[in-house]
Tab-separated table of C-alpha atoms and ligand atoms in Angstrom:
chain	number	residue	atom	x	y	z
A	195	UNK	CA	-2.906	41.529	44.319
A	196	UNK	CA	0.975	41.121	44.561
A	197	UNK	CA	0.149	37.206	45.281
A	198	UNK	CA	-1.702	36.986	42.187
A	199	UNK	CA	1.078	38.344	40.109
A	200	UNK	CA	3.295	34.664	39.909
A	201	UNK	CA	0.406	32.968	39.377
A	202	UNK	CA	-0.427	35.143	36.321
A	203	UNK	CA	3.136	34.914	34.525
A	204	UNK	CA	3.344	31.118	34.860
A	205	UNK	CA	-0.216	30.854	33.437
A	206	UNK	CA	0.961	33.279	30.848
A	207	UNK	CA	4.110	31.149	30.219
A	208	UNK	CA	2.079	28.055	30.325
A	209	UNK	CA	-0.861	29.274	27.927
A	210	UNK	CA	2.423	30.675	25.612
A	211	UNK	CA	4.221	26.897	25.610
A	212	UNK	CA	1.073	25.648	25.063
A	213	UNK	CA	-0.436	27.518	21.999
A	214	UNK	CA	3.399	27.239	20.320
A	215	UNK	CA	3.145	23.390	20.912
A	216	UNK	CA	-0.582	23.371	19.196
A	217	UNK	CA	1.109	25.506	16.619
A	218	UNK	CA	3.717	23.440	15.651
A	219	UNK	CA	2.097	20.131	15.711
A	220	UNK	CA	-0.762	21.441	13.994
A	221	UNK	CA	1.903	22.633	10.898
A	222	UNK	CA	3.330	19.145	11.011
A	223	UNK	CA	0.200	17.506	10.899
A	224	UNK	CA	-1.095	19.556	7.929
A	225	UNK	CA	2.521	18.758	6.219
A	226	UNK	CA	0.919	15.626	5.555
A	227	UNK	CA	-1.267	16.876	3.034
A	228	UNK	CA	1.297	17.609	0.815
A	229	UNK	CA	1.229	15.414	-1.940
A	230	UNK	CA	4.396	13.077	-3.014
A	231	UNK	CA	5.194	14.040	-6.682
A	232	UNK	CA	4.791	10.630	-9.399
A	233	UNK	CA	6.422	11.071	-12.711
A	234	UNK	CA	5.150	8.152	-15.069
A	235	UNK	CA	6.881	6.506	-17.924
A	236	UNK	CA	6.645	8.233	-21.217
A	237	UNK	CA	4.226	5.001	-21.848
A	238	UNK	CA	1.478	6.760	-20.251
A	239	UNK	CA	-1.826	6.964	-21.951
A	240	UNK	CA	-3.789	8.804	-19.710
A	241	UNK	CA	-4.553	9.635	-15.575
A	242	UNK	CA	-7.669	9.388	-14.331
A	243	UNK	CA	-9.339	9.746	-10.694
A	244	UNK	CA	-11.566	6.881	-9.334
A	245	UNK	CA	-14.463	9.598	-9.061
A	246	UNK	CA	-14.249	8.531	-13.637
A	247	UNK	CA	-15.591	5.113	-11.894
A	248	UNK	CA	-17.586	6.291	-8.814
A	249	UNK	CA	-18.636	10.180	-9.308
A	250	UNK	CA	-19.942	10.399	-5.942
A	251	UNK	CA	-15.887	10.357	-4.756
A	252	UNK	CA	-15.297	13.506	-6.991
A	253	UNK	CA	-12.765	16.254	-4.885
A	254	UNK	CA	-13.313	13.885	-2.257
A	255	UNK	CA	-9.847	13.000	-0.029
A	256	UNK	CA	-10.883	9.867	-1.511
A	257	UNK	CA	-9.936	10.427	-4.921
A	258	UNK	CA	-7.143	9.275	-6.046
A	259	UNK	CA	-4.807	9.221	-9.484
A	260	UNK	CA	-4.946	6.376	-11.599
A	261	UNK	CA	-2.129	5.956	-14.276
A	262	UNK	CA	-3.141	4.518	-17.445
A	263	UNK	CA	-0.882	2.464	-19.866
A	264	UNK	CA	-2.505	0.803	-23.178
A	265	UNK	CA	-0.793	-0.874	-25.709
A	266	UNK	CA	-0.823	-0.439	-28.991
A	267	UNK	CA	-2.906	-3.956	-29.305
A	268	UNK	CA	-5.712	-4.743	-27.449
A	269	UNK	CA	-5.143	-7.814	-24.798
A	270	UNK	CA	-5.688	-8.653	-21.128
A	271	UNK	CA	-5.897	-5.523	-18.510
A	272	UNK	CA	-3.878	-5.832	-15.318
A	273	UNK	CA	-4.295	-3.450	-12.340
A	274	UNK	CA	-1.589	-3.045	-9.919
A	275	UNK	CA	-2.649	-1.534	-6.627
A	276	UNK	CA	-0.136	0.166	-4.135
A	277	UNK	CA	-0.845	1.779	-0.622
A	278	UNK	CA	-4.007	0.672	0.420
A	279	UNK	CA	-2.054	0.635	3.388
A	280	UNK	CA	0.206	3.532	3.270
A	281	UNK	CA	2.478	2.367	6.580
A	282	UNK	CA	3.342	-0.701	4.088
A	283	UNK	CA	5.997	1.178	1.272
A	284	UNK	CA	7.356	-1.484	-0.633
A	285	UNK	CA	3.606	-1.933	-1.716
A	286	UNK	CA	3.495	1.944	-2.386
A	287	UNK	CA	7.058	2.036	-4.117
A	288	UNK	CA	6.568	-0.758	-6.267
A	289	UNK	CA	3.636	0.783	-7.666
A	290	UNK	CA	5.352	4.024	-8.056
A	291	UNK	CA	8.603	2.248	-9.523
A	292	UNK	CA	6.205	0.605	-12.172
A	293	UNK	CA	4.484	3.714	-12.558
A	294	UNK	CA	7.438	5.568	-13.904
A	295	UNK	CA	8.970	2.846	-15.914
A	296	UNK	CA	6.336	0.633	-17.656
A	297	UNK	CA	5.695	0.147	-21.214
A	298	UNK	CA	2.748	-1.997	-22.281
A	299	UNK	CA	2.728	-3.688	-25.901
A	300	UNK	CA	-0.669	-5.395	-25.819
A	301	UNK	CA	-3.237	-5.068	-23.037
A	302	UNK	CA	-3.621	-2.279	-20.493
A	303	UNK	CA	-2.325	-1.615	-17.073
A	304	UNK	CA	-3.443	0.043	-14.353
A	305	UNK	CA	-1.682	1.755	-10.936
A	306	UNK	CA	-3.027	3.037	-8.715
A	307	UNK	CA	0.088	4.006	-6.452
A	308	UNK	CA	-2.125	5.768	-2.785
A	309	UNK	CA	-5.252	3.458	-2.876
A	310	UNK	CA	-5.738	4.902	0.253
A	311	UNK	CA	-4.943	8.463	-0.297
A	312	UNK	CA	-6.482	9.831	3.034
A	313	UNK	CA	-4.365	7.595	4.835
A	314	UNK	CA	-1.570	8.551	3.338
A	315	UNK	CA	-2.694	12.530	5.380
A	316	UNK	CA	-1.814	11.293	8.562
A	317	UNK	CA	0.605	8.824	10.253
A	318	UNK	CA	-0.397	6.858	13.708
A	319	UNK	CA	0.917	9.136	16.727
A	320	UNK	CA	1.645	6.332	19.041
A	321	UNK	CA	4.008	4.175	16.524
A	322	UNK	CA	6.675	6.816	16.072
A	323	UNK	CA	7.345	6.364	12.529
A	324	UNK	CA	8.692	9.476	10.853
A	325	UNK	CA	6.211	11.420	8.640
A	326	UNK	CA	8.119	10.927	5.247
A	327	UNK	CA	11.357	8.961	4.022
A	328	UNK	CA	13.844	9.720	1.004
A	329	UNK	CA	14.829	7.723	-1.883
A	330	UNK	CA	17.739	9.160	-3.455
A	331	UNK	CA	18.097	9.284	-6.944
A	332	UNK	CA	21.274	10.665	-9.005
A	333	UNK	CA	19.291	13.539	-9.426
A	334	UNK	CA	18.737	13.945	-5.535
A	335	UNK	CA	16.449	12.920	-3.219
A	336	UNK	CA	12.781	12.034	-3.455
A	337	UNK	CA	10.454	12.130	-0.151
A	338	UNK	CA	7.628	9.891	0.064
A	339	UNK	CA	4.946	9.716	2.897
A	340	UNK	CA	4.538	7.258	5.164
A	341	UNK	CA	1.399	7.562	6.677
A	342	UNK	CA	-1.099	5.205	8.352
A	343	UNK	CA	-3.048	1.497	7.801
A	344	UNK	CA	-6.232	3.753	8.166
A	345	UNK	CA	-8.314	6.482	6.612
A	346	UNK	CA	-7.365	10.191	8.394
A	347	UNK	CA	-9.770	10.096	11.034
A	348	UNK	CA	-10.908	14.110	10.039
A	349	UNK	CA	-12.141	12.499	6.643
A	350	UNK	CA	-14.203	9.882	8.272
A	351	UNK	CA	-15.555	9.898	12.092
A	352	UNK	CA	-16.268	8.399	14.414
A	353	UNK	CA	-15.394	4.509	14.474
A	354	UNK	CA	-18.752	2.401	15.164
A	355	UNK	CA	-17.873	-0.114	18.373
A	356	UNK	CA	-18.427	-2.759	15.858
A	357	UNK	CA	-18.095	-2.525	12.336
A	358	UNK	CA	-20.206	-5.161	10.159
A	359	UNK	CA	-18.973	-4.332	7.144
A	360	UNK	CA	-20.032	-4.756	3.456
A	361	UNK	CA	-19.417	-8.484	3.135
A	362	UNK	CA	-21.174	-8.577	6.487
A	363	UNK	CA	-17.933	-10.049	8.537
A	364	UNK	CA	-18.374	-8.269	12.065
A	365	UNK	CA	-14.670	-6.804	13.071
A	366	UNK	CA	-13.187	-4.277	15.319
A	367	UNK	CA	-15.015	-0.617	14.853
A	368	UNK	CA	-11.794	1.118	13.608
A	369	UNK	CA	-11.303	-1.778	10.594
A	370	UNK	CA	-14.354	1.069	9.547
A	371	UNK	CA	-11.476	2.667	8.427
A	372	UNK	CA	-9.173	0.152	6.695
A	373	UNK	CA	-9.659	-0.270	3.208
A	374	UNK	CA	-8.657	-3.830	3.005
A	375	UNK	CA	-11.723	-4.680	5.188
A	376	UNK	CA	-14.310	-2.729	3.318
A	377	UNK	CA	-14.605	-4.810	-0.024
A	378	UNK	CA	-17.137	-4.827	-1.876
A	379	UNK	CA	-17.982	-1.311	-0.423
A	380	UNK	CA	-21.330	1.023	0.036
A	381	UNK	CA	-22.281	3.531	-2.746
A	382	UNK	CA	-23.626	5.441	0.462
A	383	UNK	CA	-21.062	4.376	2.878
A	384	UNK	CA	-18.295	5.935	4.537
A	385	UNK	CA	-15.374	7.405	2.940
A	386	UNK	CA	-13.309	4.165	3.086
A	387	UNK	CA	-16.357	2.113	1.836
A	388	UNK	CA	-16.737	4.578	-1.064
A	389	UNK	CA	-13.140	4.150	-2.140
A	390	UNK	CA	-13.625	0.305	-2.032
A	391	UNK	CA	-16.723	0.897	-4.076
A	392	UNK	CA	-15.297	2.896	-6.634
A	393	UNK	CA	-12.090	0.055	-7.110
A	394	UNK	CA	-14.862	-2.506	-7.359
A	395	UNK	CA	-16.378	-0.047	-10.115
A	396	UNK	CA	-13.576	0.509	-12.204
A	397	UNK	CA	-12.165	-3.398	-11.946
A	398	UNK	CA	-16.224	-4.272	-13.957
A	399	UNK	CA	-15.742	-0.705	-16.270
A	400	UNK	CA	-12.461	-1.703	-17.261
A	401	UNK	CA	-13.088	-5.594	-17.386
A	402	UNK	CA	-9.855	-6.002	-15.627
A	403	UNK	CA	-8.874	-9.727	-16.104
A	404	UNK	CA	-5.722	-9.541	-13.358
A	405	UNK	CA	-5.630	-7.593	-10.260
A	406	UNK	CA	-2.881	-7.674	-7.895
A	407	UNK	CA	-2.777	-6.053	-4.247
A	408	UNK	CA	0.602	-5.084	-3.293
A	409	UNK	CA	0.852	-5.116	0.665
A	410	UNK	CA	3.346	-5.250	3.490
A	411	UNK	CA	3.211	-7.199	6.916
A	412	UNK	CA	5.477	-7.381	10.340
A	413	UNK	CA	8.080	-9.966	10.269
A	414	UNK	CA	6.189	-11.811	13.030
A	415	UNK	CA	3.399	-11.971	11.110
A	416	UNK	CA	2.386	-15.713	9.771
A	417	UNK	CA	1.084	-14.553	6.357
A	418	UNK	CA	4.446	-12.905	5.203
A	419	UNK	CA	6.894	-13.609	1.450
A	420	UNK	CA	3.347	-14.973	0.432
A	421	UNK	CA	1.255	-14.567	-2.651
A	422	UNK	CA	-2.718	-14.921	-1.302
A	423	UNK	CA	-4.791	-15.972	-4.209
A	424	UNK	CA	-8.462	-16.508	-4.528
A	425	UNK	CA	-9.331	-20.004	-5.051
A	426	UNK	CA	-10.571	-19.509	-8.730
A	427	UNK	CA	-6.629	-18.762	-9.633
A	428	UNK	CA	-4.974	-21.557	-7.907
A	429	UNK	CA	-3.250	-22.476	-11.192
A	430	UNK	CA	-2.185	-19.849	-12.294
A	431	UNK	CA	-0.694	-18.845	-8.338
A	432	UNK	CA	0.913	-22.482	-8.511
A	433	UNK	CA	2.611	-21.815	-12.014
A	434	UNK	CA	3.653	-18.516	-10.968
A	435	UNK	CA	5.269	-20.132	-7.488
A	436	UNK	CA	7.375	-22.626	-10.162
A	437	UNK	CA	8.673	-19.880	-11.839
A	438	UNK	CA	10.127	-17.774	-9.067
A	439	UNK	CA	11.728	-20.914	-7.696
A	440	UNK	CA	13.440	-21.331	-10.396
A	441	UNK	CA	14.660	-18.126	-9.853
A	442	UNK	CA	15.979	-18.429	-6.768
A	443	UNK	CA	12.990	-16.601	-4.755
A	444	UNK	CA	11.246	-18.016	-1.821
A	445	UNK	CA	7.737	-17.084	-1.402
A	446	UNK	CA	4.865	-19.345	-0.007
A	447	UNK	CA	1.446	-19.323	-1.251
A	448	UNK	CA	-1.826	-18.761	0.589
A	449	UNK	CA	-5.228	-19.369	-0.370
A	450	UNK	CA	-7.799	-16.547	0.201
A	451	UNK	CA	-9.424	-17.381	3.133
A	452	UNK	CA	-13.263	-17.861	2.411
A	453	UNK	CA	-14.675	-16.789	5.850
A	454	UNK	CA	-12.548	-14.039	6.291
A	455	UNK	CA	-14.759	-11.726	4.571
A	456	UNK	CA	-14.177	-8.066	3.091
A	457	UNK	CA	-10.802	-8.376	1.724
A	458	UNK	CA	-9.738	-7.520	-1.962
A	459	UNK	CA	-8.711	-10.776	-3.024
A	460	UNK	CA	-11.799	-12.202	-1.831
A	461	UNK	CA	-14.156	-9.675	-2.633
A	462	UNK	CA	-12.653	-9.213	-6.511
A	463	UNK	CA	-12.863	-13.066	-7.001
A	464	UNK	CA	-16.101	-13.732	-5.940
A	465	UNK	CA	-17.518	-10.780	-7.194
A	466	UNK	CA	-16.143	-10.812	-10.546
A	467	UNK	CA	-14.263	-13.649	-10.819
A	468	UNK	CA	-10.966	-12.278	-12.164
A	469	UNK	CA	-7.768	-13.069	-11.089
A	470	UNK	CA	-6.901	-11.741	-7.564
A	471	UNK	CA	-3.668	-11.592	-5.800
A	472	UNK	CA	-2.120	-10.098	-2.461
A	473	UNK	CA	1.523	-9.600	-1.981
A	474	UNK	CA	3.323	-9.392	1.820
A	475	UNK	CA	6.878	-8.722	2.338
A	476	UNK	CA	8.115	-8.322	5.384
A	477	UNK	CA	8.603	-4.723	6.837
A	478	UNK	CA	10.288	-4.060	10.188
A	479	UNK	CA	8.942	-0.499	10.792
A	480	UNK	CA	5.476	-2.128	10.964
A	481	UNK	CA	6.463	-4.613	13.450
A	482	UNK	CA	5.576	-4.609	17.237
A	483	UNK	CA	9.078	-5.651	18.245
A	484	UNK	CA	10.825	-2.983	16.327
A	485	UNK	CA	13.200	-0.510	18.250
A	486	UNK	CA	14.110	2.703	17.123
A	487	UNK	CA	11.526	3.740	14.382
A	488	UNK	CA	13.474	5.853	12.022
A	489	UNK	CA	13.709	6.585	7.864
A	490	UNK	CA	16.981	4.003	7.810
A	491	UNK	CA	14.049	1.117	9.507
A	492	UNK	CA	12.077	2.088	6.950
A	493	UNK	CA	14.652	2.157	4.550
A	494	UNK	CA	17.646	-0.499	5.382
A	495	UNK	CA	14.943	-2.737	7.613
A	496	UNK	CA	17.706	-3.338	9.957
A	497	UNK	CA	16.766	-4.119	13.573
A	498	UNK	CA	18.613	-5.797	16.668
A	499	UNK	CA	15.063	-6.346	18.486
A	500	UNK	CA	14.372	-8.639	15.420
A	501	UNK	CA	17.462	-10.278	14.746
A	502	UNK	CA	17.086	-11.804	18.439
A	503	UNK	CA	13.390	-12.409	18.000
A	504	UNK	CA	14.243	-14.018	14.847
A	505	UNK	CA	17.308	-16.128	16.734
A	506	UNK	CA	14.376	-17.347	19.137
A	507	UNK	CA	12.437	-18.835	16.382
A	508	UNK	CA	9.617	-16.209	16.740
A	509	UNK	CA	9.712	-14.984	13.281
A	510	UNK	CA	8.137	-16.310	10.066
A	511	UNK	CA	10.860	-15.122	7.498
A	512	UNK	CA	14.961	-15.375	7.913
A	513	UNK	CA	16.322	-12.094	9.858
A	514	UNK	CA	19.455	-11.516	10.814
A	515	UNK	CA	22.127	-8.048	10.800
A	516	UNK	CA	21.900	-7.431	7.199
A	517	UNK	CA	17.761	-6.798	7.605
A	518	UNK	CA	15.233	-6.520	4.793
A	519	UNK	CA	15.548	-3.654	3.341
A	520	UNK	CA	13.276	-1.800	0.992
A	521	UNK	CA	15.452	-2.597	-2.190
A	522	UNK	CA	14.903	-6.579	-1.631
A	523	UNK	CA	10.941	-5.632	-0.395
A	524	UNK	CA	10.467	-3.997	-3.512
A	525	UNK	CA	11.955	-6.650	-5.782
A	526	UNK	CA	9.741	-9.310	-4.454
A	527	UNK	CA	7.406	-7.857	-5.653
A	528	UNK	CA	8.381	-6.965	-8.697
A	529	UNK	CA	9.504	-10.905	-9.284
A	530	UNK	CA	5.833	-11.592	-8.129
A	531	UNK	CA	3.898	-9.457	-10.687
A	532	UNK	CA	6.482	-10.540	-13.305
A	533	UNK	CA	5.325	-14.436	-12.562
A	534	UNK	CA	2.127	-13.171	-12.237
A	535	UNK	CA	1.913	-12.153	-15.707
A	536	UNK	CA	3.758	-14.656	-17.220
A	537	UNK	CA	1.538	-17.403	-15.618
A	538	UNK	CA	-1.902	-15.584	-17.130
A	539	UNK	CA	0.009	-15.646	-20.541
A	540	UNK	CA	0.684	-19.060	-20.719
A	541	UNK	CA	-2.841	-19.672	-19.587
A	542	UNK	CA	-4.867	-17.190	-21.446
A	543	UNK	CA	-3.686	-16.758	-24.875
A	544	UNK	CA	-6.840	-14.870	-25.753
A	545	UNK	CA	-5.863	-12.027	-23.066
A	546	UNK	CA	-1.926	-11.685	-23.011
A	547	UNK	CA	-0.551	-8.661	-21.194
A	548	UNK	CA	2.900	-8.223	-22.480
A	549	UNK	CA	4.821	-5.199	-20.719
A	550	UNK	CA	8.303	-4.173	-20.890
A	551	UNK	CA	10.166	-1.928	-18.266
A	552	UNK	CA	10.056	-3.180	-14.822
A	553	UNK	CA	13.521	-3.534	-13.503
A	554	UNK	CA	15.516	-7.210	-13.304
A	555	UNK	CA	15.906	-7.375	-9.653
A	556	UNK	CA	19.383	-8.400	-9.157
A	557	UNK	CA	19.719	-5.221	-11.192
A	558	UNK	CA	17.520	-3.485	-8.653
A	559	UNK	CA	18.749	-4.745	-5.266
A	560	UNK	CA	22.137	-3.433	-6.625
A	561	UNK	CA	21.818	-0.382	-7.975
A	562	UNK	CA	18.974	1.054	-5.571
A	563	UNK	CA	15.093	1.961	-5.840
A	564	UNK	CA	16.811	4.971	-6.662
A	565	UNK	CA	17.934	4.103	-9.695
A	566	UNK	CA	14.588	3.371	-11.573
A	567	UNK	CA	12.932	6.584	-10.384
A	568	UNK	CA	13.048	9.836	-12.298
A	569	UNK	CA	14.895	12.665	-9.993
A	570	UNK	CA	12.705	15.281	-8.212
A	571	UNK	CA	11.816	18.226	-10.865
B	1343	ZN	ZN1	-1.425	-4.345	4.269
């Protein structure tokens, strides 16, 4: 009896560390459902879920807000989509940034900020990221998730071994859970397949003529400062290219690939032959040769491990001390939908999209992301 007594208190001690530990990562982990606050532009017309376009997703962790901005005369209809990977925030915080300063005159836009909006519930364990980062506004700071490439694994389980998914491209079984693979989705599928179905839904209810995919990639990544354009767009990607030169900004351009199958600018094209575009910038955080991963990565996109890689000729964009960071991300894009737009104006009179609102980017790499967003209520 006496013998037994040590063993007892460290299992008690152990059992005690143990349910604390499941205790506090569990609180963490459910932090992540906590939704980041949007405030749109006064310019809003209305919010609706995708469940308005697919009912099947209603209350689903698939259902996510779409903000709504007509113009007074009827025109083209653009739809912007952020954080269909929600590791990638420029894409997300462009969206948002547009969210809560556009004004349309003619036409209607779309954003969808959290395509993905299980995978913004969880962020991937093994990569180290932190779980949110600020933007600080005058009014003080704003917190946005930064979660994972992939649906929450409690929404949709398990991962086939090999996923043959709605296009029919065979891939990895955990691409079962990225939403850029899952185009043109399954009314019956998964969760991730339903989401894809429902964007496929509302780009034919709301005859969108002009979508655009706003992603980010790691700097060692060969598709990266690129617009990706589906084949039936070439001119309008070319004309678009022109433009930002003139402006100063270097971006190359990449043609969908056609066996390659599944993704959103090849799925929307072919499917409905609109106008579909994918943006990459290039974020460190994502990167395998990153160091450190903290909010300034995210934020400042500083990193030594990829100013040497980059000195070694191993990276496909320029880095050096000053990084990328999210201010300069976030402006490429912004200079890409501009273009964008401007191109489909000047080659479809009879569906112009005129906007006003989005930030000039010298303005914006300036004064700060910050800047353009409204400060936390
Ligand atoms: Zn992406």
């Amino acid at each position: 009896m006496k013998r037994k007594q040590p063993k007892l208190i460290t299992g008690g001690i152990l059992l005690i560390f143990s349910l604390t530990l499941c205790f506090l990562s569990g609180r963490e982990f459910r932090s992540m459902l906590k939704k980041d606050k949007i405030y749109p532009s006064s310019g809003l017309t209305e919010v609706q879920k995708l469940s308005h376009y697919f009912p099947s997703l209603k209350g689903s962790p698939g259902d996510t807000d779409i903000y709504i901005f007509s113009g007074e005369e009827a025109g083209g209809n653009l739809l912007i989509l952020g954080g269909c990977h929600p590791n990638e925030p420029a894409g997300y915080i462009t969206a948002v940034l547009a969210a809560e300063n556009i004004r349309v005159q003619k036409g209607k836009v779309l954003i969808i900020p959290q395509a993905n909006l299980s995978g913004f519930t969880h962020n991937d364990p093994f990569e180290g990221n932190p779980q949110r980062f600020p933007i600080s506004t005058p009014g003080g700071d704003r917190w946005f998730r930064y979660g994972s490439r992939l649906t929450n694994p409690v929404h949709q389980w398990p991962d086939p071994v090999l996923y043959r998914n709605p296009a029919g491209q065979k891939l990895a079984g955990t691409e079962y859970r990225n939403l850029n693979r899952n185009y043109p989705g399954r009314k019956n599928g998964g969760l991730t397949e339903k989401v894809a179905f429902g964007i496929m839904e509302l780009l034919r209810l709301e005859k969108i003529d002009i979508a655009i995919d706003l992603h980010e990639a790691a700097p060692e990544y060969p598709v990266i400062n690129a617009i990706v354009f589906h084949e039936n767009s070439a001119e309008l990607a070319a004309i678009a290219l022109m433009e930002l030169q003139m402006e100063g900004i270097e971006l190359r351009l990449e043609e969908s690939p056609k066996n390659l199958r599944g993704l959103s600018h090849r799925e929307w094209g072919d499917f409905y032959s609109i106008e579909a575009f994918l943006l990459e910038t290039a974020n460190a955080a994502h990167g395998r040769f990153k160091g450190k991963p903290s909010t300034a990565l995210i934020l400042e996109g500083k990193d030594n491990n990829y100013v040497k890689a980059g000195r070694l000729g191993r990276l496909f964009v320029h880095f050096d001390e000053n990084g990328i960071p999210l201010e300069e991300r976030a402006a490429r894009h912004i200079a890409a939908v501009k273009a964008l737009i401007a191109s489909h104006n000047e080659l479809h009179s009879e569906s112009l999209i005129l906007f006003t609102g989005l930030p000039d980017i010298s303005v914006l790499k300036k004064e700060g992301i910050g800047a353009f967003l409204k400060p936390p209520k």
